Coordinates of C-alpha atoms in Angstrom, one line a residue:
Chain G
M807 CA -11.6 33.3 2.0
P808 CA -10.7 32.1 -1.5
A809 CA -7.0 32.0 -2.3
D810 CA -5.6 34.6 -4.5
Y811 CA -4.1 33.1 -7.7
S812 CA -3.5 36.4 -9.5
Q813 CA 0.2 36.5 -8.7
R814 CA 2.3 35.0 -11.5
R815 CA 5.1 32.7 -10.3
K816 CA 8.5 32.6 -11.8
G817 CA 8.5 30.1 -14.7
E818 CA 4.8 30.1 -15.2
V819 CA 3.3 30.4 -18.7
R820 CA -0.2 31.7 -18.3
V821 CA -2.8 31.1 -21.0
M822 CA -5.9 29.9 -19.4
T823 CA -5.1 31.7 -16.2
A824 CA -3.8 34.8 -17.8
L825 CA -6.8 36.9 -16.9
I826 CA -7.1 35.9 -13.3
G827 CA -7.5 39.0 -11.2
K828 CA -7.6 41.2 -14.3
I829 CA -11.1 40.4 -15.3
D830 CA -14.5 40.8 -13.6
P831 CA -15.9 37.2 -13.8
D832 CA -19.4 38.4 -13.5
S833 CA -19.3 40.9 -16.4
I834 CA -19.6 39.8 -20.0
D835 CA -18.7 43.3 -21.2
D836 CA -15.4 43.0 -19.5
A837 CA -14.9 39.5 -21.0
I838 CA -15.7 40.8 -24.5
A839 CA -13.4 43.8 -24.1
K840 CA -10.5 41.5 -22.9
G841 CA -11.0 39.3 -25.9
V842 CA -12.3 36.2 -24.2
Y843 CA -14.8 35.6 -27.0
D844 CA -12.4 36.4 -29.9
G845 CA -11.7 32.7 -30.3
L846 CA -15.4 32.1 -30.8
K847 CA -15.6 34.8 -33.4
S848 CA -12.7 33.5 -35.4
A849 CA -14.2 30.0 -35.1
L850 CA -17.5 31.2 -36.5
H851 CA -15.7 32.6 -39.5
K852 CA -14.3 29.2 -40.3
K853 CA -16.1 26.1 -41.4
P854 CA -16.8 23.6 -38.6
E855 CA -14.3 21.2 -40.2
E856 CA -11.7 23.9 -40.3
A857 CA -12.2 24.6 -36.6
I858 CA -11.8 20.9 -35.8
A859 CA -8.7 20.8 -38.0
E860 CA -7.2 23.7 -36.1
V861 CA -7.8 22.1 -32.7
E862 CA -6.4 18.8 -34.1
A863 CA -3.3 20.5 -35.5
S864 CA -2.7 22.1 -32.1
G865 CA -2.3 18.6 -30.6
L866 CA -4.5 19.5 -27.6
Q867 CA -4.9 16.5 -25.4
G868 CA -7.8 16.1 -23.0
R869 CA -7.0 17.4 -19.7
G870 CA -9.2 15.1 -17.5
G871 CA -6.3 12.7 -17.1
A872 CA -6.4 10.3 -19.9
G873 CA -4.9 12.7 -22.5
F874 CA -7.1 11.7 -25.5
P875 CA -6.7 14.1 -28.4
V876 CA -9.6 16.6 -28.3
G877 CA -9.6 17.2 -32.0
R878 CA -9.9 13.6 -32.8
K879 CA -12.8 13.1 -30.4
W880 CA -14.7 16.0 -32.0
K881 CA -14.1 14.5 -35.4
F882 CA -15.7 11.3 -34.3
V883 CA -18.8 13.2 -33.0
A884 CA -19.0 15.3 -36.2
A885 CA -18.7 12.2 -38.4
E886 CA -21.8 10.7 -36.8
K887 CA -24.8 11.1 -39.0
R888 CA -27.4 11.1 -36.2
T889 CA -28.7 14.3 -34.7
P890 CA -29.1 16.0 -32.3
R891 CA -25.5 15.8 -31.1
Y892 CA -24.5 17.0 -27.7
I893 CA -21.6 18.6 -25.9
V894 CA -21.1 17.7 -22.2
C895 CA -18.6 19.6 -20.1
N896 CA -17.2 17.4 -17.2
A897 CA -16.9 19.9 -14.3
D898 CA -17.6 17.2 -11.7
E899 CA -14.0 17.4 -10.6
S900 CA -14.5 14.7 -8.0
E901 CA -10.9 13.6 -7.8
P902 CA -9.4 14.6 -4.4
L903 CA -6.5 17.1 -4.7
I904 CA -7.8 18.6 -7.9
F905 CA -9.3 22.1 -7.9
K906 CA -8.2 23.6 -11.2
D907 CA -11.7 23.5 -12.7
R908 CA -13.1 25.3 -9.8
V909 CA -10.5 28.1 -10.2
L910 CA -11.1 28.3 -13.9
I911 CA -14.8 28.6 -13.5
E912 CA -14.6 31.0 -10.6
T913 CA -12.2 33.4 -12.3
N914 CA -13.2 33.3 -15.9
P915 CA -16.5 31.5 -16.6
H916 CA -16.8 33.1 -20.1
Q917 CA -13.6 31.4 -21.3
L918 CA -15.2 28.0 -20.5
L919 CA -18.5 29.1 -22.2
A920 CA -16.6 30.2 -25.3
G921 CA -14.8 26.9 -25.5
I922 CA -18.1 25.0 -25.2
I923 CA -19.8 27.1 -27.9
I924 CA -16.8 26.5 -30.2
A925 CA -17.1 22.7 -29.6
G926 CA -20.8 22.9 -30.3
Y927 CA -20.2 24.7 -33.6
A928 CA -17.4 22.4 -34.6
C929 CA -19.3 19.2 -33.8
G930 CA -22.6 20.4 -35.2
A931 CA -24.2 20.0 -31.7
S932 CA -27.4 21.7 -30.6
E933 CA -27.2 21.7 -26.8
A934 CA -24.6 21.5 -24.1
W935 CA -24.7 20.5 -20.5
I936 CA -22.1 21.5 -17.9
Y937 CA -22.1 18.8 -15.2
I938 CA -20.8 20.6 -12.2
R939 CA -20.0 19.1 -8.8
G940 CA -22.8 19.6 -6.3
E941 CA -20.5 21.3 -3.8
Y942 CA -19.6 24.0 -6.3
E943 CA -22.8 25.9 -5.7
S944 CA -21.4 29.4 -6.0
Q945 CA -19.5 28.4 -9.2
A946 CA -22.7 26.9 -10.6
R947 CA -24.5 30.2 -10.0
R948 CA -21.7 32.2 -11.6
L949 CA -21.9 29.9 -14.7
E950 CA -25.7 30.4 -14.9
S951 CA -25.3 34.1 -14.7
A952 CA -22.6 34.0 -17.4
I953 CA -25.0 31.9 -19.6
R954 CA -27.8 34.5 -19.1
Q955 CA -25.5 37.3 -20.0
A956 CA -24.2 35.4 -23.1
K957 CA -27.8 34.9 -24.3
E958 CA -28.4 38.7 -24.0
K959 CA -25.4 39.3 -26.2
N960 CA -26.5 36.7 -28.7
L961 CA -23.4 34.6 -28.0
L962 CA -25.8 31.8 -27.1
G963 CA -29.3 31.1 -28.3
E964 CA -30.6 31.4 -31.9
N965 CA -28.4 32.3 -34.8
I966 CA -25.3 33.2 -32.8
L967 CA -23.7 36.4 -34.1
G968 CA -25.5 36.0 -37.4
S969 CA -23.7 32.7 -38.3
G970 CA -26.9 30.6 -38.5
F971 CA -25.7 28.4 -35.7
S972 CA -28.0 28.0 -32.7
F973 CA -26.9 26.6 -29.4
K974 CA -28.2 26.1 -25.9
T975 CA -26.3 25.5 -22.7
H976 CA -27.5 24.2 -19.3
V977 CA -25.9 23.7 -15.9
H978 CA -26.5 20.5 -14.1
R979 CA -25.5 20.1 -10.5
G980 CA -24.2 16.7 -9.3
A981 CA -24.9 15.4 -5.8
G982 CA -21.7 14.1 -4.5
A983 CA -20.5 11.0 -6.2
Y984 CA -16.8 10.3 -7.2
I985 CA -17.9 7.9 -10.0
C986 CA -19.8 10.6 -11.8
G987 CA -16.5 12.0 -13.0
E988 CA -16.3 8.9 -15.2
E989 CA -17.8 10.0 -18.5
T990 CA -20.4 7.3 -19.0
A991 CA -21.4 7.4 -15.3
L992 CA -21.7 11.2 -15.8
L993 CA -24.0 10.7 -18.7
E994 CA -26.2 8.2 -16.8
S995 CA -26.5 10.6 -14.0
L996 CA -27.3 13.4 -16.4
E997 CA -30.2 11.2 -17.7
G998 CA -31.6 11.1 -14.2
K999 CA -30.3 7.6 -13.3
R1000 CA -27.9 6.3 -10.7
G1001 CA -24.4 7.3 -11.7
E1002 CA -23.2 3.9 -12.7
P1003 CA -20.8 3.5 -15.6
R1004 CA -21.8 2.0 -19.0
L1005 CA -20.0 -0.6 -20.9
R1006 CA -17.5 0.9 -23.3
P1007 CA -17.4 0.6 -26.3
P1008 CA -19.6 2.1 -27.6
F1009 CA -17.9 5.3 -26.5
P1010 CA -19.8 8.6 -26.0
P1011 CA -19.0 10.0 -29.4
T1012 CA -21.1 7.2 -30.8
Y1013 CA -23.6 6.5 -28.0
G1014 CA -23.6 9.2 -25.4
F1015 CA -26.3 11.4 -23.8
R1016 CA -29.7 10.0 -24.6
G1017 CA -28.0 7.6 -26.9
H1018 CA -26.8 10.4 -29.2
P1019 CA -23.3 11.3 -30.3
T1020 CA -21.8 13.3 -27.4
A1021 CA -18.4 15.0 -26.9
V1022 CA -17.5 14.8 -23.2
N1023 CA -14.5 17.0 -22.3
N1024 CA -12.9 18.4 -19.2
V1025 CA -13.2 22.1 -18.2
E1026 CA -9.6 22.7 -18.8
S1027 CA -9.8 21.3 -22.3
F1028 CA -12.6 23.6 -23.2
C1029 CA -10.8 26.6 -21.6
A1030 CA -7.8 26.0 -23.9
V1031 CA -9.9 25.9 -27.1
P1032 CA -10.8 29.6 -27.4
N1033 CA -7.1 30.5 -26.9
I1034 CA -6.1 28.1 -29.7
L1035 CA -8.7 29.4 -32.1
K1036 CA -7.7 33.0 -31.3
N1037 CA -3.9 32.6 -31.7
G1038 CA -3.6 29.6 -33.9
A1039 CA -2.3 26.0 -33.5
D1040 CA 1.3 27.0 -34.1
W1041 CA 1.2 29.5 -31.3
W1042 CA -0.1 26.8 -29.0
K1043 CA 2.7 24.5 -30.0
S1044 CA 5.3 27.2 -29.5
L1045 CA 4.3 27.6 -25.8
S1046 CA 6.1 24.4 -24.8
P1047 CA 9.7 23.5 -25.5
Y1048 CA 8.7 19.9 -24.7
S1049 CA 7.2 17.5 -27.3
T1050 CA 3.7 17.7 -25.7
P1051 CA 2.3 21.1 -26.9
G1052 CA 0.6 23.7 -24.8
T1053 CA 0.3 24.4 -21.1
K1054 CA -1.2 22.5 -18.2
M1055 CA -2.6 23.5 -14.9
Y1056 CA -0.7 22.0 -12.0
M1057 CA -1.8 21.7 -8.4
L1058 CA 0.9 21.5 -5.8
L1059 CA 0.0 20.4 -2.2
G1060 CA 1.4 19.0 0.9
H1061 CA 4.7 19.7 2.7
V1062 CA 6.1 22.3 0.4
K1063 CA 6.6 26.0 1.4
N1064 CA 4.1 27.4 -1.1
P1065 CA 1.4 25.0 -2.0
S1066 CA -0.5 26.4 -5.0
L1067 CA -2.0 26.2 -8.4
F1068 CA 0.1 27.2 -11.5
E1069 CA 0.1 26.9 -15.2
A1070 CA 3.2 25.7 -17.0
P1071 CA 4.3 23.7 -20.1
F1072 CA 4.6 19.9 -20.0
G1073 CA 7.8 18.1 -19.2
L1074 CA 8.5 19.5 -15.8
T1075 CA 10.3 17.2 -13.4
L1076 CA 9.0 16.7 -9.8
R1077 CA 12.2 18.4 -8.6
Q1078 CA 11.4 21.5 -10.7
I1079 CA 7.9 21.5 -9.5
I1080 CA 8.9 21.4 -5.8
D1081 CA 11.9 23.7 -6.0
N1082 CA 10.9 26.3 -8.6
F1083 CA 7.2 26.5 -8.0
G1084 CA 6.7 25.3 -4.5
G1085 CA 9.7 27.2 -3.0
G1086 CA 11.2 23.9 -1.8
M1087 CA 10.2 21.7 1.1
Q1088 CA 9.0 23.1 4.4
A1089 CA 11.5 23.7 7.1
G1090 CA 12.4 20.4 8.7
S1091 CA 10.8 18.4 6.0
K1092 CA 12.6 16.0 3.7
F1093 CA 11.0 14.6 0.6
K1094 CA 9.8 11.1 1.1
F1095 CA 7.2 10.4 -1.5
A1096 CA 4.7 12.1 -3.7
L1097 CA 1.3 11.2 -5.1
C1098 CA 1.2 12.3 -8.7
G1099 CA -1.9 12.9 -10.8
G1100 CA -4.8 12.6 -8.4
A1101 CA -6.0 10.1 -5.8
A1102 CA -5.7 7.3 -8.4
G1103 CA -2.2 8.5 -9.4
M1104 CA 1.2 7.0 -8.9
I1105 CA 3.1 7.2 -5.7
V1106 CA 6.8 7.8 -6.4
D1107 CA 9.9 8.0 -4.3
K1108 CA 13.0 10.1 -4.8
S1109 CA 14.4 8.0 -7.5
L1110 CA 11.9 9.5 -10.0
L1111 CA 12.5 13.2 -9.0
D1112 CA 14.2 14.0 -12.3
V1113 CA 11.9 12.3 -14.8
P1114 CA 10.0 14.8 -17.1
I1115 CA 6.3 14.4 -16.6
D1116 CA 3.7 14.2 -19.4
F1117 CA 0.8 12.0 -20.3
A1118 CA 3.1 9.2 -21.5
S1119 CA 5.5 9.2 -18.6
S1120 CA 3.4 6.8 -16.6
Q1121 CA 5.3 4.1 -18.5
K1122 CA 8.4 5.3 -16.6
G1123 CA 6.5 5.2 -13.3
I1124 CA 5.3 8.7 -12.8
S1125 CA 1.9 9.9 -13.9
L1126 CA 0.6 13.3 -14.8
G1127 CA -3.1 12.5 -14.6
A1128 CA -5.1 15.6 -13.9
G1129 CA -2.0 17.5 -12.7
A1130 CA -2.0 17.3 -8.9
F1131 CA 1.1 16.7 -6.9
L1132 CA 0.8 15.9 -3.2
I1133 CA 4.3 16.0 -1.6
C1134 CA 4.8 14.1 1.6
D1135 CA 7.7 14.3 4.0
Q1136 CA 9.4 11.8 6.3
S1137 CA 6.6 12.1 8.9
V1138 CA 4.1 10.4 6.7
S1139 CA 3.9 6.6 6.6
P1140 CA 3.2 5.2 3.2
V1141 CA 1.1 2.5 4.8
A1142 CA -1.2 5.0 6.6
F1143 CA -1.3 7.1 3.4
L1144 CA -2.4 4.2 1.2
R1145 CA -5.0 3.4 3.9
E1146 CA -6.5 6.9 3.5
L1147 CA -6.7 6.5 -0.2
L1148 CA -8.4 3.2 0.0
H1149 CA -10.8 4.5 2.6
F1150 CA -11.8 7.0 0.0
F1151 CA -12.1 4.5 -2.9
A1152 CA -14.0 2.0 -0.7
F1153 CA -16.6 4.6 0.1
E1154 CA -16.8 5.9 -3.5
S1155 CA -17.0 2.5 -5.3
C1156 CA -20.4 2.6 -7.0
G1157 CA -21.1 -1.1 -6.4
K1158 CA -21.9 -2.0 -9.9
C1159 CA -19.1 -4.6 -10.3
T1160 CA -17.9 -7.0 -7.7
P1161 CA -14.1 -6.7 -8.1
C1162 CA -14.2 -3.0 -7.2
R1163 CA -17.0 -3.2 -4.6
V1164 CA -15.4 -6.0 -2.7
G1165 CA -11.8 -5.4 -3.6
T1166 CA -11.6 -1.9 -2.2
W1167 CA -13.1 -2.9 1.1
R1168 CA -10.9 -6.0 1.4
S1169 CA -7.8 -3.9 0.7
L1170 CA -9.0 -1.4 3.3
E1171 CA -9.4 -4.1 5.9
V1172 CA -5.9 -5.3 5.3
L1173 CA -4.5 -1.8 5.4
N1174 CA -6.4 -0.9 8.5
R1175 CA -4.6 -3.6 10.5
M1176 CA -1.3 -2.9 8.8
A1177 CA -1.6 0.8 9.6
E1178 CA -2.1 -0.1 13.3
G1179 CA 1.1 -2.3 13.1
K1180 CA -1.0 -5.5 13.5
G1181 CA -0.5 -6.9 10.0
I1182 CA -0.7 -10.6 9.5
K1183 CA 2.0 -12.6 7.6
G1184 CA 1.2 -12.5 3.9
D1185 CA -0.7 -9.2 4.0
T1186 CA 1.6 -7.5 1.5
D1187 CA 1.1 -10.4 -0.9
E1188 CA -2.7 -10.2 -0.3
L1189 CA -2.6 -6.5 -1.3
K1190 CA -0.7 -7.4 -4.5
T1191 CA -3.2 -10.1 -5.4
L1192 CA -6.2 -7.7 -4.8
A1193 CA -4.6 -5.0 -6.9
A1194 CA -4.0 -7.4 -9.8
L1195 CA -7.5 -8.7 -9.5
M1196 CA -9.1 -5.3 -9.5
Q1197 CA -7.0 -4.1 -12.4
D1198 CA -7.8 -7.1 -14.5
S1199 CA -11.5 -7.5 -13.9
S1200 CA -13.1 -4.2 -12.8
F1201 CA -15.8 -2.8 -15.0
C1202 CA -14.7 0.9 -15.3
G1203 CA -11.8 3.3 -14.7
L1204 CA -12.4 3.6 -11.0
G1205 CA -11.7 0.0 -10.1
Q1206 CA -9.0 -0.3 -12.8
S1207 CA -7.1 2.7 -11.4
V1208 CA -7.3 1.9 -7.7
P1209 CA -4.4 -0.5 -8.1
I1210 CA -2.2 2.2 -9.6
P1211 CA -1.3 3.8 -6.2
M1212 CA -1.3 0.4 -4.6
K1213 CA 1.1 -1.1 -7.0
S1214 CA 3.4 1.9 -7.2
V1215 CA 3.7 2.3 -3.5
L1216 CA 4.5 -1.4 -3.1
T1217 CA 7.3 -1.1 -5.7
H1218 CA 8.9 1.7 -3.8
F1219 CA 8.1 1.0 -0.1
E1220 CA 7.5 -2.8 0.1
A1221 CA 9.9 -3.0 3.1
E1222 CA 7.7 -0.6 5.1
F1223 CA 4.7 -2.7 4.4
E1224 CA 6.4 -5.9 5.3
K1225 CA 7.6 -4.4 8.6
T1226 CA 4.0 -4.2 9.8
E1227 CA 3.5 -8.0 9.3
S1228 CA 4.1 -10.1 12.4
Chain N
M1438 CA -63.7 -13.1 -2.7
T1439 CA -64.0 -9.4 -2.4
N1440 CA -62.8 -7.2 -5.2
K1441 CA -61.6 -4.2 -3.4
S1442 CA -59.9 -1.6 -5.5
I1443 CA -56.8 -0.1 -4.0
V1444 CA -57.1 3.6 -3.1
Y1445 CA -53.9 5.5 -3.1
K1446 CA -53.3 8.6 -1.1
P1447 CA -53.2 11.6 -3.4
I1448 CA -49.7 12.8 -4.3
S1449 CA -48.6 15.6 -2.1
P1450 CA -49.4 18.9 -3.8
E1451 CA -46.0 20.2 -2.8
I1452 CA -44.2 17.5 -4.8
L1453 CA -46.6 17.9 -7.7
E1454 CA -45.6 21.6 -7.8
I1455 CA -41.9 20.9 -7.6
A1456 CA -42.2 18.3 -10.4
E1457 CA -44.2 20.8 -12.4
R1458 CA -41.4 23.3 -12.0
H1459 CA -39.1 20.8 -13.6
E1460 CA -41.6 20.2 -16.4
N1461 CA -42.3 16.6 -15.0
Q1462 CA -39.2 15.5 -16.7
S1463 CA -38.0 12.1 -15.5
E1464 CA -34.4 13.3 -16.3
A1465 CA -34.8 15.9 -13.6
V1466 CA -35.4 13.5 -10.8
L1467 CA -32.1 14.5 -9.1
E1468 CA -33.1 18.1 -9.1
I1469 CA -36.5 17.3 -7.8
L1470 CA -35.2 15.2 -5.0
K1471 CA -32.7 18.0 -4.1
D1472 CA -35.5 20.6 -4.0
I1473 CA -37.6 18.4 -1.8
Q1474 CA -34.6 17.8 0.5
S1475 CA -33.8 21.5 0.7
E1476 CA -37.4 22.1 2.0
H1477 CA -37.4 19.2 4.5
G1478 CA -33.8 18.4 5.3
G1479 CA -34.2 14.9 3.9
L1480 CA -36.3 12.6 1.9
S1481 CA -39.1 10.6 3.5
R1482 CA -40.4 7.3 2.1
E1483 CA -43.5 9.1 1.0
S1484 CA -41.8 11.9 -0.8
I1485 CA -39.8 9.4 -2.8
T1486 CA -42.8 7.3 -3.8
D1487 CA -44.7 10.5 -4.6
T1488 CA -41.9 11.7 -6.8
A1489 CA -42.0 8.4 -8.7
R1490 CA -45.8 8.7 -9.1
A1491 CA -45.6 12.3 -10.2
L1492 CA -43.1 11.5 -12.9
H1493 CA -44.6 8.1 -13.9
I1494 CA -41.4 6.2 -13.2
P1495 CA -40.8 3.2 -11.1
A1496 CA -40.1 4.0 -7.4
H1497 CA -36.7 2.3 -7.6
R1498 CA -35.4 5.2 -9.7
P1499 CA -35.8 8.0 -7.1
F1500 CA -35.0 5.5 -4.3
G1501 CA -31.9 4.4 -6.1
M1502 CA -30.8 8.0 -6.5
A1503 CA -31.5 8.9 -2.9
T1504 CA -29.3 6.1 -1.7
F1505 CA -26.6 6.5 -4.3
F1506 CA -25.7 10.2 -4.0
S1507 CA -24.0 11.3 -0.8
M1508 CA -25.7 14.7 -0.8
L1509 CA -29.1 13.1 -0.6
S1510 CA -30.3 11.7 2.7
L1511 CA -33.2 9.4 3.8
E1512 CA -33.2 11.0 7.2
E1513 CA -34.6 14.4 7.7
R1514 CA -31.8 16.4 9.3
R1515 CA -31.2 20.0 10.1
D1516 CA -27.6 21.0 10.2
V1517 CA -25.1 18.8 8.5
L1518 CA -21.5 18.8 9.6
R1519 CA -19.0 17.6 6.9
V1520 CA -15.3 17.2 7.5
C1521 CA -13.1 16.7 4.5
D1522 CA -10.9 13.7 4.9
G1523 CA -9.4 13.8 1.4
P1524 CA -5.6 13.0 1.3
A1525 CA -4.5 16.7 1.4
C1526 CA -6.7 17.5 4.4
W1527 CA -5.7 14.3 6.0
L1528 CA -2.0 15.4 5.8
K1529 CA -3.1 18.4 7.7
R1530 CA -4.7 16.1 10.3
S1531 CA -8.3 16.9 9.6
T1532 CA -8.9 13.4 10.9
M1533 CA -6.8 12.3 13.9
D1534 CA -5.5 8.8 14.0
D1535 CA -7.7 8.0 17.0
G1536 CA -10.7 9.0 15.0
Q1537 CA -11.3 12.3 16.7
Q1538 CA -11.9 15.2 14.5
T1539 CA -10.0 18.4 15.2
M1540 CA -10.6 22.0 14.0
E1541 CA -7.0 22.3 12.9
G1542 CA -7.2 20.8 9.4
W1543 CA -10.4 22.4 8.4
S1544 CA -8.9 25.5 7.0
S1545 CA -6.8 23.5 4.6
M1546 CA -6.6 25.4 1.4
V1547 CA -7.8 22.7 -0.9
C1548 CA -10.8 21.7 1.1
R1549 CA -13.7 21.7 -1.3
T1550 CA -16.3 20.2 1.0
Y1551 CA -18.7 22.5 2.7
I1552 CA -17.6 22.4 6.3
V1553 CA -21.1 23.1 7.6
S1554 CA -23.9 23.0 5.2
R1555 CA -27.3 24.0 6.3
T1556 CA -30.0 22.0 4.7
V1557 CA -32.9 23.9 6.1

């Protein structure tokens, strides 16, 4: 049974999720009637540069976790002379804890399509690929049906709505690899190769799919775009009282009363997220620590409950990442928790570079014995050394971000790790 | 010295047909392997080399894919049982500390892995 996200929670600002439960996701007529494609129509009335300028003025930052400005990325692609240019939508969503893209595709696939077509128009691209996680079979089918319907309405295909702009969209299913969420690994996989990352730079806007300029963006970024084009950059900025404009999808999980998905402006504190949106901690639970962002996010203790969270707050020790917050109570041991994370990373390391391939397994070995209470003297230091090594010398974002939870949990809970050493 | 030419077995017509369906594009090697797997529950050695021959690519390409992606399997299997042990499901004890799996955590709301996926 899929969860029902149609109920608006107190304090929510719904933009991308506004039509959940009010729209039939399988009907393009309903989508057109509810104005999902209005943003595309107003974009087609503008020049491509004007559409990019509008997105850039809105200050929309990429929602995959890194927060790179979407408008600037599109500008890079549009500035490349070589054609064809491509748009790639990253719907791989392989990060544990994250399920926002699934909900966005499931409830309103036309919003995503509209965003992708706008991106194609703005960047002067001719084709787009939606790289969707292999497990999301029903969502992939829904997208394919949406693409078919859009073609019938001339929202895709040749000479879209008489604008002279032609565009094709395909759905590509992944096959279960965490690394394929990394943009260059995703492109490799899309080209029919093993999903191993490429050296960056050159970045995908210069050298992307098939070696051509490619804009790779997250599902949530694309979903925000039609809303911005429809209502204007100023409206998007006005949604948030905080310095980072717009809204963000948050996922709240773990030992809270109402784990859920919600949309709200930036700058929330962890306390607000737990109390206002999650209904507080479960009965008998006391907040001990939280994993913020995604699996490769920061682990924070109660000292950071009141820090406003945005893409820049990782400098203060709390990351936003892709927007997941896993709340753990006193019953969870940080040592065992980190072991579970490393277990995941060790299995998902693609094996291309040695620091990540070996470092994750070595850390897992150390954590296995620590979690059993059989740690050896010096194990905590060993973990710190491995973390520093992986961060400094790994090839791609996977290996470089495994140390983030390791280091942050060690700053807050070093004593618990040292207790397991004998 | 004898000069015997090597005679290869013909490519299985089934794989030729699947490759044809994907326009013999080497970019579609993942889809082709998935289609073969959905017919047989897994990828045999022959089906991998046949895929390579049908697409005129080296065999390491499809073999590399088959061993890289966790949804592809070199063993032919019928029913696949997957248990999500991601952090959120782990909190709900989808995996017990002694390594025994329980039913309890399987209904965790975020679990995105198919619990049981039939491959045949």
